[in-house]
mmCIF file of C-alpha atoms in Angstrom:
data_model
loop_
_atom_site.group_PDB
_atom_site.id
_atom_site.type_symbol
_atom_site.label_atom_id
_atom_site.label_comp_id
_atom_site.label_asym_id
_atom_site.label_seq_id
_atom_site.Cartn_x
_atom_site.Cartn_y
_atom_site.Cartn_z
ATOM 1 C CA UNK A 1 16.161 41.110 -0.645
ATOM 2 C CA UNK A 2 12.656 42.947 -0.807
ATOM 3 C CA UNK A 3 13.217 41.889 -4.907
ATOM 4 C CA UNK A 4 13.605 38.389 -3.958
ATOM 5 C CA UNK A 5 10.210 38.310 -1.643
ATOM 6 C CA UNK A 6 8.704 39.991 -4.183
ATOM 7 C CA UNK A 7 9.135 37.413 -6.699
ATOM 8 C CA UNK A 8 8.142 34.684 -4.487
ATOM 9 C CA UNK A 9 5.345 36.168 -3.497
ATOM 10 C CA UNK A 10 4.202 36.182 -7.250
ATOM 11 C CA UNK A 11 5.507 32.834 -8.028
ATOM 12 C CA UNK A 12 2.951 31.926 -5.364
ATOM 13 C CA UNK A 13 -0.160 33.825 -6.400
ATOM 14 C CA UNK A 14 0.432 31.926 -9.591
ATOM 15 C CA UNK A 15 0.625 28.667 -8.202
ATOM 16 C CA UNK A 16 -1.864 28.763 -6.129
ATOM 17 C CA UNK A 17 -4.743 29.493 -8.670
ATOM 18 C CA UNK A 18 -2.695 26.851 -10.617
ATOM 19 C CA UNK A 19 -2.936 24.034 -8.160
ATOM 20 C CA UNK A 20 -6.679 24.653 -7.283
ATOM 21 C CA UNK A 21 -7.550 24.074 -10.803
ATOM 22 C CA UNK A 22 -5.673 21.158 -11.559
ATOM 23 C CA UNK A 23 -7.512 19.655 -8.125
ATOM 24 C CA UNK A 24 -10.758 20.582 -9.536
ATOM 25 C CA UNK A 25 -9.605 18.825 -12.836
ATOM 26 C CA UNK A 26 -8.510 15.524 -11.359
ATOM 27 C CA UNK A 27 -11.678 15.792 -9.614
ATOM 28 C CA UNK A 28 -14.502 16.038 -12.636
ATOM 29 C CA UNK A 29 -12.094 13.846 -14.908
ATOM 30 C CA UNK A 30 -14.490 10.938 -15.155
ATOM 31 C CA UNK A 31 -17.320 13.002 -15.706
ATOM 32 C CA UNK A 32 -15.552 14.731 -18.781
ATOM 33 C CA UNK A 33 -15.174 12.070 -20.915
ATOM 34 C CA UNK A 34 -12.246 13.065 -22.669
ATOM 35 C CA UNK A 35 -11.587 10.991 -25.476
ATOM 36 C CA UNK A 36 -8.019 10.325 -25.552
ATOM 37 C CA UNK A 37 -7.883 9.719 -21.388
ATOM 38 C CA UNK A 38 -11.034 7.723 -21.705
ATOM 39 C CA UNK A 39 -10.736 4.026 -21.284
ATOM 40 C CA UNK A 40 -13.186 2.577 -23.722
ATOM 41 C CA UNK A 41 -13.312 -0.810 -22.816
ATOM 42 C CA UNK A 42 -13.371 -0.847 -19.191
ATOM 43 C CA UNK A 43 -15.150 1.264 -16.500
ATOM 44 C CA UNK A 44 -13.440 4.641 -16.484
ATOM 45 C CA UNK A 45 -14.187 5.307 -12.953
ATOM 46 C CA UNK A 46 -13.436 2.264 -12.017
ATOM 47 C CA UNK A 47 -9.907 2.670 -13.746
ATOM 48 C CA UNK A 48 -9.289 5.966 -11.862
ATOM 49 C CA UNK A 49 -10.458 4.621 -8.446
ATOM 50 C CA UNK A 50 -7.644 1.750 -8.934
ATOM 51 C CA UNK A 51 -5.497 4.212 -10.212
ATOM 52 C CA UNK A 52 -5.761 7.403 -7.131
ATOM 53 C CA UNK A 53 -5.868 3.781 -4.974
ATOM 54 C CA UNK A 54 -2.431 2.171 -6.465
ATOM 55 C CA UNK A 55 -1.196 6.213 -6.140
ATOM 56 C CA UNK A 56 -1.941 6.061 -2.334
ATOM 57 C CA UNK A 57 -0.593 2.901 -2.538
ATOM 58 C CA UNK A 58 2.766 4.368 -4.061
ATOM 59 C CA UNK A 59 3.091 7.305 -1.984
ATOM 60 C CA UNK A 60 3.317 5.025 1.227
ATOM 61 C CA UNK A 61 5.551 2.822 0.095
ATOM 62 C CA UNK A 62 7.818 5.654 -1.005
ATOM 63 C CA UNK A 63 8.409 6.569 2.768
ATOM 64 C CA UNK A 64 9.568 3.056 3.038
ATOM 65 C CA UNK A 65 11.954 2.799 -0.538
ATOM 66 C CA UNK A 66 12.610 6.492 -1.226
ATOM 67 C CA UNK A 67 12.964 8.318 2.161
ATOM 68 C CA UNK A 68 14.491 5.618 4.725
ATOM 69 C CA UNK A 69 16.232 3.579 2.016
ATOM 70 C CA UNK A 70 14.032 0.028 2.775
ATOM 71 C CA UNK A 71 13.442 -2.140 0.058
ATOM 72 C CA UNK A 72 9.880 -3.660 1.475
ATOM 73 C CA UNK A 73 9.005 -6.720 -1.024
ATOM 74 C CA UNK A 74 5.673 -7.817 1.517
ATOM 75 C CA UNK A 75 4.079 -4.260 1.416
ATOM 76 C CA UNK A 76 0.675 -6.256 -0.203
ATOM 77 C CA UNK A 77 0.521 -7.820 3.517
ATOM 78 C CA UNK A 78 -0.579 -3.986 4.812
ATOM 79 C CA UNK A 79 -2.592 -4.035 2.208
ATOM 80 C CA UNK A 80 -4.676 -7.276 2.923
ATOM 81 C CA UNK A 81 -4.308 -6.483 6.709
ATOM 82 C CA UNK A 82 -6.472 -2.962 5.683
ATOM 83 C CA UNK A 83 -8.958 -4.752 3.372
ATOM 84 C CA UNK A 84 -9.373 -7.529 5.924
ATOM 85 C CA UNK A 85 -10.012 -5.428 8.920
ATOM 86 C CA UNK A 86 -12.602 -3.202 7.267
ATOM 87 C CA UNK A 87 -14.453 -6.577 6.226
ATOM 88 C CA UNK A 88 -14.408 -8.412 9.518
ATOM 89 C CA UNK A 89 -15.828 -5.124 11.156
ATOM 90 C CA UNK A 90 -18.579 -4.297 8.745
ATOM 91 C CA UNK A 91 -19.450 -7.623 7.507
ATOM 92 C CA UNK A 92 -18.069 -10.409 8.877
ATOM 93 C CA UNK A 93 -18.063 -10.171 12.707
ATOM 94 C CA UNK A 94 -19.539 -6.827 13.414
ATOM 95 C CA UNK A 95 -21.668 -4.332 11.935
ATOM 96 C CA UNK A 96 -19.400 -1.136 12.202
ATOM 97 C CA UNK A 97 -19.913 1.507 10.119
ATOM 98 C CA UNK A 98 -16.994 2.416 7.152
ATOM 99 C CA UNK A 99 -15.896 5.500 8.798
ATOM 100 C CA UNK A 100 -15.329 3.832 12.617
ATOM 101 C CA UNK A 101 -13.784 0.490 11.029
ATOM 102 C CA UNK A 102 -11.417 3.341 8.832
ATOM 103 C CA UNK A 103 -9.629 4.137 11.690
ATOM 104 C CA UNK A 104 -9.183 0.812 13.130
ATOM 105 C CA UNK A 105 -8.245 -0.243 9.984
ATOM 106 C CA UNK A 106 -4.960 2.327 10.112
ATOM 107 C CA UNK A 107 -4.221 1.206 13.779
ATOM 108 C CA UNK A 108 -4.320 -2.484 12.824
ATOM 109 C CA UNK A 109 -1.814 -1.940 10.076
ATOM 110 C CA UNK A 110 0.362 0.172 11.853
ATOM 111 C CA UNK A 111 0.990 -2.141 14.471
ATOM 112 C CA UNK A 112 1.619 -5.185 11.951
ATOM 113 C CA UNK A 113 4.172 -2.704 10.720
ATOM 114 C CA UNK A 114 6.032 -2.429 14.184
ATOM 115 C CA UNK A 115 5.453 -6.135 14.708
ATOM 116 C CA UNK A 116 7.620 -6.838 11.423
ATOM 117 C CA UNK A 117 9.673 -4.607 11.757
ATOM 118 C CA UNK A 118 10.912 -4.732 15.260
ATOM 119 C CA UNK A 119 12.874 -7.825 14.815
ATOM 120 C CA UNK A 120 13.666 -7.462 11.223
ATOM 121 C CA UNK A 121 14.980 -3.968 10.520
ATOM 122 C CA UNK A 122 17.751 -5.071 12.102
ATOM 123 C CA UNK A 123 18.866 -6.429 8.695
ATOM 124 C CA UNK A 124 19.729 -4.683 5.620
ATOM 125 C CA UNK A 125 19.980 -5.180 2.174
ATOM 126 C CA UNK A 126 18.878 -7.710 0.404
ATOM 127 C CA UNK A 127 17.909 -9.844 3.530
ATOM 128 C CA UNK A 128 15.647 -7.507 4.470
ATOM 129 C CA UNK A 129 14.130 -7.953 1.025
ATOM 130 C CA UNK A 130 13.534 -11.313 2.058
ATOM 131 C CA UNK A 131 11.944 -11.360 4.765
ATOM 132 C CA UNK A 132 9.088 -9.058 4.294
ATOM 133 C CA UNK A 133 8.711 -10.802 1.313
ATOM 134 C CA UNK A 134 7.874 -13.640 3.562
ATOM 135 C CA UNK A 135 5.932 -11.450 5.865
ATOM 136 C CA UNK A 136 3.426 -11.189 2.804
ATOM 137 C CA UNK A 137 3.035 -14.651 1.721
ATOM 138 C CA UNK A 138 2.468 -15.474 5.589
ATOM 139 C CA UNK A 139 -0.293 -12.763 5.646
ATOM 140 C CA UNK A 140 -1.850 -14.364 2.536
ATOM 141 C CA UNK A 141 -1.408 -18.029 3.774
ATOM 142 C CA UNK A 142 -3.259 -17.174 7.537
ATOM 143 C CA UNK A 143 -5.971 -15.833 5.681
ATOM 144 C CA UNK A 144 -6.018 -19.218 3.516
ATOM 145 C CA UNK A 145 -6.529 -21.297 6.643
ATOM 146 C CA UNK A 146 -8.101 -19.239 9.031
ATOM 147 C CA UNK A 147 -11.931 -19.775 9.075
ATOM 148 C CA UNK A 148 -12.512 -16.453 11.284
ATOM 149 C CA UNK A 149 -11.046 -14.548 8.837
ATOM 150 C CA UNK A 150 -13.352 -16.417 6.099
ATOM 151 C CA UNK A 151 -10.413 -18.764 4.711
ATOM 152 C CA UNK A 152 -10.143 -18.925 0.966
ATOM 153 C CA UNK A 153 -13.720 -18.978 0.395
ATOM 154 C CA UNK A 154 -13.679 -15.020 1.419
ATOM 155 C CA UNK A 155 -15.962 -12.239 2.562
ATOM 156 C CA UNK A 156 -18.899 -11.046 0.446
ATOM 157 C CA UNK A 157 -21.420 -8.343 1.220
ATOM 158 C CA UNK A 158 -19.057 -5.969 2.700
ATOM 159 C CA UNK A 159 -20.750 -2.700 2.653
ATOM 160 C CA UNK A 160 -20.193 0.590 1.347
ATOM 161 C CA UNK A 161 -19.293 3.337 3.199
ATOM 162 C CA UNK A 162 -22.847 5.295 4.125
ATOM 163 C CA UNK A 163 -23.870 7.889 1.797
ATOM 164 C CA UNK A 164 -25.479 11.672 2.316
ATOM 165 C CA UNK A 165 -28.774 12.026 1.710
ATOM 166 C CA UNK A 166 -31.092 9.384 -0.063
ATOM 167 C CA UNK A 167 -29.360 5.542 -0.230
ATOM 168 C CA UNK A 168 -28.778 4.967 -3.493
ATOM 169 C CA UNK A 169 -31.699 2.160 -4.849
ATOM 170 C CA UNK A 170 -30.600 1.215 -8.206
ATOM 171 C CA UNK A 171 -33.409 -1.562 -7.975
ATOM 172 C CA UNK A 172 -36.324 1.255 -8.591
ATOM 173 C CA UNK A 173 -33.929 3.737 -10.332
ATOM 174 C CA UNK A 174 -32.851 5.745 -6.970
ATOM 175 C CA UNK A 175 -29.105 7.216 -7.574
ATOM 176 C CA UNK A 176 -28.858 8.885 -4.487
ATOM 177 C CA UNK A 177 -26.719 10.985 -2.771
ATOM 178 C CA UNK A 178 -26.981 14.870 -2.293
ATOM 179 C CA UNK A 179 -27.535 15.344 -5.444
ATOM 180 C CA UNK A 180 -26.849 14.592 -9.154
ATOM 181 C CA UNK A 181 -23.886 15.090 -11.184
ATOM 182 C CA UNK A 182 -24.127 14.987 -14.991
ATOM 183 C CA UNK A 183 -21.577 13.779 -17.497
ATOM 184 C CA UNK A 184 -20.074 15.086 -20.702
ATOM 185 C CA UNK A 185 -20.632 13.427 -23.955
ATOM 186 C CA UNK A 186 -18.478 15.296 -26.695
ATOM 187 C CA UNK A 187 -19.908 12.615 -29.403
ATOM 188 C CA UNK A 188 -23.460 14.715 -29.496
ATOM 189 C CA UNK A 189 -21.798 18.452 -29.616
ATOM 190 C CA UNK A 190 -23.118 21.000 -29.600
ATOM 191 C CA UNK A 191 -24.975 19.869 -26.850
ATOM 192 C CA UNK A 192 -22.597 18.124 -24.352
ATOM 193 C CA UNK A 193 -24.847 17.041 -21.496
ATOM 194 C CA UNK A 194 -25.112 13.217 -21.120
ATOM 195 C CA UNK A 195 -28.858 12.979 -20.092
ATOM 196 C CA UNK A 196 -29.578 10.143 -17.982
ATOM 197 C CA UNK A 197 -25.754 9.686 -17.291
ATOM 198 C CA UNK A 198 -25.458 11.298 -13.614
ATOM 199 C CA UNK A 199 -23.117 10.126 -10.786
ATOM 200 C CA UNK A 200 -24.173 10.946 -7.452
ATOM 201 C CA UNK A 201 -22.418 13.031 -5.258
ATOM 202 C CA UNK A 202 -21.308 11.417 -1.958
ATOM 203 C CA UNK A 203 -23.739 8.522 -2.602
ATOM 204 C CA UNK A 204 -21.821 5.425 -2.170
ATOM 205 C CA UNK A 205 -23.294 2.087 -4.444
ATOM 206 C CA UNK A 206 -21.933 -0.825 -6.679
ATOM 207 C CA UNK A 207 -23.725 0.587 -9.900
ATOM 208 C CA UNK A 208 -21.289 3.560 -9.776
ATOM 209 C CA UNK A 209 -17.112 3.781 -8.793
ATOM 210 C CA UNK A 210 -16.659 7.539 -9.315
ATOM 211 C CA UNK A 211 -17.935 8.668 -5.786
ATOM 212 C CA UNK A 212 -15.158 6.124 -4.538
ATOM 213 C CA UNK A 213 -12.928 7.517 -6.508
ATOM 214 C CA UNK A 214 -13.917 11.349 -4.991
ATOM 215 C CA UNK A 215 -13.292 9.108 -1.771
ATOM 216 C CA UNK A 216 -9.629 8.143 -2.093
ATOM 217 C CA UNK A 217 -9.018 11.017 -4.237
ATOM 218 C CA UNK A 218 -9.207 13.053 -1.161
ATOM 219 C CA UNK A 219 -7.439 10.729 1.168
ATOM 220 C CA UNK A 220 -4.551 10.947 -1.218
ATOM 221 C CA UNK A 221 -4.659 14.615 -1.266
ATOM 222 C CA UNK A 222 -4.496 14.706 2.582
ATOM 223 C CA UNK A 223 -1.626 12.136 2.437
ATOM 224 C CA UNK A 224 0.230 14.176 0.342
ATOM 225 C CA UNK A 225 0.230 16.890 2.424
ATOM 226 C CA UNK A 226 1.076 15.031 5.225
ATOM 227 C CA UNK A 227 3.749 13.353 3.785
ATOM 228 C CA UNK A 228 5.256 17.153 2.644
ATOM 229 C CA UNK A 229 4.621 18.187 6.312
ATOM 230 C CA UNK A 230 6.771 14.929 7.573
ATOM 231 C CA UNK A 231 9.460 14.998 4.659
ATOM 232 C CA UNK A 232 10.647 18.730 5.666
ATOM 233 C CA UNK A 233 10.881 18.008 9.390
ATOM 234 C CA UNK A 234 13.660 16.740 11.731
ATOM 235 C CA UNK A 235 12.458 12.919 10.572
ATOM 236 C CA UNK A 236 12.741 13.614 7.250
ATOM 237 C CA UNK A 237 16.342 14.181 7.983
ATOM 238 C CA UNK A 238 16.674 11.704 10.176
ATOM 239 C CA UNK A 239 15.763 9.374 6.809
ATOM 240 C CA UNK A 240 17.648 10.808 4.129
ATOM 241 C CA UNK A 241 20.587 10.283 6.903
ATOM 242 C CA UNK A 242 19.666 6.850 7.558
ATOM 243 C CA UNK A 243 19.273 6.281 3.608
ATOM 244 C CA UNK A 244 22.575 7.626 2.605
ATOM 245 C CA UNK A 245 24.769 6.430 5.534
ATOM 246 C CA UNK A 246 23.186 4.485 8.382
ATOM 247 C CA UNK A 247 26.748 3.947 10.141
ATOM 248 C CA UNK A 248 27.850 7.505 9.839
ATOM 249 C CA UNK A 249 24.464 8.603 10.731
ATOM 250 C CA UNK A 250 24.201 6.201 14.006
ATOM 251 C CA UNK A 251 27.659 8.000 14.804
ATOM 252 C CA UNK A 252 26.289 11.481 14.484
ATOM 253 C CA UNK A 253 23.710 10.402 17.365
ATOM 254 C CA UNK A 254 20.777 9.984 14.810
ATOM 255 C CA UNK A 255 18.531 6.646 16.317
ATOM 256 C CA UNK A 256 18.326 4.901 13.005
ATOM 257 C CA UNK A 257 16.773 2.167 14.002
ATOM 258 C CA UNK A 258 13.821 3.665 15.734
ATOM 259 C CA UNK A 259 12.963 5.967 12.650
ATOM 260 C CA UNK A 260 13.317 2.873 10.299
ATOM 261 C CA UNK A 261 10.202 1.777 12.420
ATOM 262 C CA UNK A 262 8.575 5.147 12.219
ATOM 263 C CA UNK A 263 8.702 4.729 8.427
ATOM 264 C CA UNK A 264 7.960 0.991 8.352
ATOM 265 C CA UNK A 265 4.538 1.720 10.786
ATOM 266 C CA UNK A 266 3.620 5.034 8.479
ATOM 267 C CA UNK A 267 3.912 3.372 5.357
ATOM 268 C CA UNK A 268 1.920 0.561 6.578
ATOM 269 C CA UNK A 269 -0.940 2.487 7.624
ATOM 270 C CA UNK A 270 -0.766 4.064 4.434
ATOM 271 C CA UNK A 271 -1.114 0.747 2.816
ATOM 272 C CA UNK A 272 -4.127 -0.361 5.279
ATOM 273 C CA UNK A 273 -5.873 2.706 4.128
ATOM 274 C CA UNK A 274 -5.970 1.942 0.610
ATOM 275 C CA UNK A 275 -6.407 -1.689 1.097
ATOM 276 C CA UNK A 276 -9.752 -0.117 3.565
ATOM 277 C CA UNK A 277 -10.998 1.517 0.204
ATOM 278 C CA UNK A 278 -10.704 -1.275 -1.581
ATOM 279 C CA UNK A 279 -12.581 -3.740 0.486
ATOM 280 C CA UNK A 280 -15.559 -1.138 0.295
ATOM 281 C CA UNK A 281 -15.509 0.326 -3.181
ATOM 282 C CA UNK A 282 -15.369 -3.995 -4.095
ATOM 283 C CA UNK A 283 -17.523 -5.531 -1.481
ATOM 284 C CA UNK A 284 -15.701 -8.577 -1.779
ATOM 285 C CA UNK A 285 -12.180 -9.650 -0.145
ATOM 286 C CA UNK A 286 -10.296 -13.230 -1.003
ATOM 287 C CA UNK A 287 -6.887 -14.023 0.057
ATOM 288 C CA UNK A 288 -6.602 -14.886 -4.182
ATOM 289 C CA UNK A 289 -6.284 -10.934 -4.229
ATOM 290 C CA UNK A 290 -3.145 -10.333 -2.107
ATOM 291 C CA UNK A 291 -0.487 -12.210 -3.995
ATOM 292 C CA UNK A 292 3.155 -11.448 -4.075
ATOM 293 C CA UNK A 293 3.166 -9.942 -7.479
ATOM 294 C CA UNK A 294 1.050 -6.634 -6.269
ATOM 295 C CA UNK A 295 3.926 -6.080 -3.879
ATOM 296 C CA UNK A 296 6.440 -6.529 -7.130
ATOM 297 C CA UNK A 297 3.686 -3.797 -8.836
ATOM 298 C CA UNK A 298 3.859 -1.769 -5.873
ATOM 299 C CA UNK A 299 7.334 -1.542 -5.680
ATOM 300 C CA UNK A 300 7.956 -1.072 -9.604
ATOM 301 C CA UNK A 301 5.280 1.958 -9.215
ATOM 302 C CA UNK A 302 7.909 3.814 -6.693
ATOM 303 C CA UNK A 303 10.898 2.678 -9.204
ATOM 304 C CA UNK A 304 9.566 3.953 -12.168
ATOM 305 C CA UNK A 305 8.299 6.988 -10.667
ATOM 306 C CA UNK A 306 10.790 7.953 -9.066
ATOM 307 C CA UNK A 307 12.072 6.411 -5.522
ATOM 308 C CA UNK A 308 12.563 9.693 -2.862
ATOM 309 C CA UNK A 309 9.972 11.746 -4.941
ATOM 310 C CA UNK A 310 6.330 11.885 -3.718
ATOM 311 C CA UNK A 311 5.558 13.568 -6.957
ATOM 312 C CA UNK A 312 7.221 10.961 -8.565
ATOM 313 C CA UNK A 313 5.715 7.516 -6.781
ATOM 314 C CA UNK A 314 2.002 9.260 -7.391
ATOM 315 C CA UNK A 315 2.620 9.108 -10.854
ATOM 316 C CA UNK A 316 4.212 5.619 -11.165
ATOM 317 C CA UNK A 317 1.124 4.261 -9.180
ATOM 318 C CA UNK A 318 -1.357 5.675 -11.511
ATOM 319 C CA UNK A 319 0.747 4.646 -14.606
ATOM 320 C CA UNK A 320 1.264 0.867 -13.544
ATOM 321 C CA UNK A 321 -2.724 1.201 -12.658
ATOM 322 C CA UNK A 322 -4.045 3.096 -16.172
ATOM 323 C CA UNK A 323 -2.122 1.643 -19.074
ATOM 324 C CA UNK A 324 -2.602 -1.960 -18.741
ATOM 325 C CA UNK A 325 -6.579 -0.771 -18.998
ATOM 326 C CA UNK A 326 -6.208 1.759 -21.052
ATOM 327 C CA UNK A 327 -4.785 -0.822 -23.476
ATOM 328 C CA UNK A 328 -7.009 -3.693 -23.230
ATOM 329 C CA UNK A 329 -7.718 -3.644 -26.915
ATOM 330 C CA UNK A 330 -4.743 -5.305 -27.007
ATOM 331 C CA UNK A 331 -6.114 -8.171 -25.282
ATOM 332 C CA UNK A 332 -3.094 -10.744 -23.718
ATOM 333 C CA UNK A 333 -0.804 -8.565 -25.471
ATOM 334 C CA UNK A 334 -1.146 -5.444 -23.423
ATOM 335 C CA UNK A 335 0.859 -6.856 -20.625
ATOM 336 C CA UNK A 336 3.605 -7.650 -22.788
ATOM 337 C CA UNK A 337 3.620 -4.348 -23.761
ATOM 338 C CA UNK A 338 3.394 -2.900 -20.400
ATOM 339 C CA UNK A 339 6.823 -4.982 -19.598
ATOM 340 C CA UNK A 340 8.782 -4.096 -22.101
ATOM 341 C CA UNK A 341 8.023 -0.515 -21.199
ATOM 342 C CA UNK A 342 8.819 -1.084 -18.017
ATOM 343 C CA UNK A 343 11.828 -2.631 -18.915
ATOM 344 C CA UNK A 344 12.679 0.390 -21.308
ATOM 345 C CA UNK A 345 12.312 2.916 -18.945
ATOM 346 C CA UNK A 346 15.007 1.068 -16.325
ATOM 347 C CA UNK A 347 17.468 0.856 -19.325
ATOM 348 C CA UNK A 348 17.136 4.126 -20.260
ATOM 349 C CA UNK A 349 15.941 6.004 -17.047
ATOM 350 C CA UNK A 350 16.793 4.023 -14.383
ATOM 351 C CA UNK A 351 16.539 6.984 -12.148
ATOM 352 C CA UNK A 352 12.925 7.188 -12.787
ATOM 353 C CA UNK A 353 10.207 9.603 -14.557
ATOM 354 C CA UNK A 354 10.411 12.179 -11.535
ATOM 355 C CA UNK A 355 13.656 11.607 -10.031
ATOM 356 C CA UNK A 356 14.365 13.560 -6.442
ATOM 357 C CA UNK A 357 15.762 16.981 -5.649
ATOM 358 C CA UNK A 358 19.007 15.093 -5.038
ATOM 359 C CA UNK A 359 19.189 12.824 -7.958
ATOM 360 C CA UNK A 360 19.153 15.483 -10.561
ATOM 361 C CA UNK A 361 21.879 17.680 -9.023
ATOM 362 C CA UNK A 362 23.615 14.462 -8.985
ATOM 363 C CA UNK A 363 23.058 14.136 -12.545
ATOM 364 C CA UNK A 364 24.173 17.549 -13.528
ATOM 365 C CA UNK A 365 27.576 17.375 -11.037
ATOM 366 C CA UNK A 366 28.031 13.943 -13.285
ATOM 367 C CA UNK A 367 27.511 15.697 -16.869
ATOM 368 C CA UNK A 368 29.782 18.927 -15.370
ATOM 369 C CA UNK A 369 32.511 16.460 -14.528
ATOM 370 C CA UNK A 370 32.389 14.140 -18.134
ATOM 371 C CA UNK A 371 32.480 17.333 -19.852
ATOM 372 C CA UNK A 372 35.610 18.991 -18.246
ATOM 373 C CA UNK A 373 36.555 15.822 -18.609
ATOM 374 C CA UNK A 374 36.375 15.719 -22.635
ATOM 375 C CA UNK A 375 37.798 19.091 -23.005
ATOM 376 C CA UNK A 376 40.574 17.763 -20.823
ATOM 377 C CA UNK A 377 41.193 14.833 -23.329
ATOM 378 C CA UNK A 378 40.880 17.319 -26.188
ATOM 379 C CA UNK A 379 43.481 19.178 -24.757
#
């Protein structure tokens, strides 16, 4: 026993160290410049912000698809419901600031979430499919034809979230912020310092996406952990029971229908969030934005991640995010590419890149059984 503790114990003071510098990595990656990761022909920190914003994006969605077993086609509606609440409040009809309209934001996507699914979780299956499907064409098509919410001409001049210290002023050369952050440039080494190429450290403006990027960063990180905290309680059972069996589970006294609607409402709010940063990091919101294919992008991020896996559905969202951009060399051809990747890696590992706990001890029970089977044959 005391042998057993004792090698936890130093699996943890190894993973520990570990995990804090692989935070402080993901952290100062746009500032390193590395050249392989680098995305040469588009903004890198741009790049990263949609790609920590598509993981958030992911990870919500995977409470939907991977713990309760939903398949949620209209999850871009959350999405445009977070964007568009952040940009009537700050912009549009009000003059909140970022960090008040943040939490409305959540709220207002949350309860969208129990408003669809109230009446439709009812179904399963492939109906259910359909109908949030619906829910997010709807969301796109009120927005359309709804001059309070700026119709299809949009809202412009949302603004970004306030920064700490001195605004930034790119006008008259004024980064702002705290204070200055310098870049790598490995092109002039020895000396590595980019000079003249600083972000600015919580300093929020248009000229620069990497202090966005810090932004989401850490709501994803604090997602995360919430979502581990959630996962290994009694409603992360109650989901993986609902997922597996929802019958056998109603009979074993398990109110399947109530945490269906617990997932549906946290995902959603997940989705608002993002769709919060991305109004602000942007400045500009147009129903044109929130089409039905982002949902199909969402949704393929959690697939080829792994569906179940939060591990997983983080790294599908930043995949689906990075290599169409890290490819644009390619030009109109990088799509195709990106398909027939895509397409590849359901053929071949349909199960996904980071399948769950329970998938691979699936997989191994299924190779145990085909090889006692073959010796059998043999026999």
């Amino acid at each position: 026993m005391s042998g057993r503790l004792g090698g936890l114990l130093r699996r943890k003071q190894v993973s520990v160290p570990l995990l804090v510098l692989v935070v402080l990595f993901v952290y100062a990656l746009p500032m390193l410049d590395l050249p392989i990761i680098t995305t040469t022909d588009s903004d890198f920190g741009g790049v990263l912000f949609d790609a920590a914003s598509y993981a958030l994006i992911a990870v919500g969605l995977n409470i939907v698809i991977g713990y309760a077993g939903l398949l949620d086609l209209g999850y871009v509606g959350f999405y445009a419901c977070g964007a568009y609440t952040v940009a009537l409040l700050t912009e549009f009809h009000g003059h909140w600031p970022f960090f008040l309209a943040l939490p409305a934001a959540i709220v207002v996507t949350m309860v969208s979430g129990l408003i669809l699914g109230a009446p439709t979780l009812r179904v399963r299956g492939d109906y259910l499919a359909i109908v949030t499907m619906g829910f997010g064409e709807i969301i796109r098509l009120v927005i359309t034809n709804t001059h309070w919410l700026g119709a299809s001409q949009g809202i412009a001049g949302i603004p970004p979230p306030p920064s700490i210290g001195q605004a930034p002023d790119p006008a008259n050369g004024v980064a702002g912020g705290l204070f200055q952050v310098p870049h790598l440039s490995w092109s002039t080494f020895p000396n590595v310092i980019d000079v003249g190429h600083e972000t600015p450290f919580v300093g929020f403006g248009v000229a620069d996406a990497i202090p966005f990027y810090w932004l989401v960063l850490t709501a994803l990180f604090i997602v995360l952990i919430a979502d581990r905290l959630v996962k290994n309680s009694r409603v992360g059972r109650a989901w993986e029971a609902t997922r597996e069996d929802e019958d056998a589970a109603e009979v074993m006294g398990v109110p399947t229908f109530r945490y269906k609607l617990l997932a549906f409402a946290l995902g959603a709010a997940i989705g608002g969030l993002s769709g919060s940063f991305y109004a602000t990091q942007t400045t500009y919101v147009s129903p044109d934005t929130f089409i039905i294919t982002l949902s199909e992008l969402f949704v393929a991020a959690v697939i080829i991640g792994g569906a179940g896996n939060r591990w997983g559905a983080l790294a599908g969202g930043v995949l689906v995010a990075y290599l169409p951009e890290r490819f644009r060399s390619f030009s109109d051809w990088r799509m195709l590419v990106f398909g027939v990747a895509l397409m590849l890696l359901a053929i071949w590992r349909p199960q996904g890149i980071f399948p769950p706990r329970r998938t691979r001890r699936v997989l191994k029970v299924e190779a145990k059984i085909e090889a006692l089977e073959g010796e059998t044959a043999s026999v």
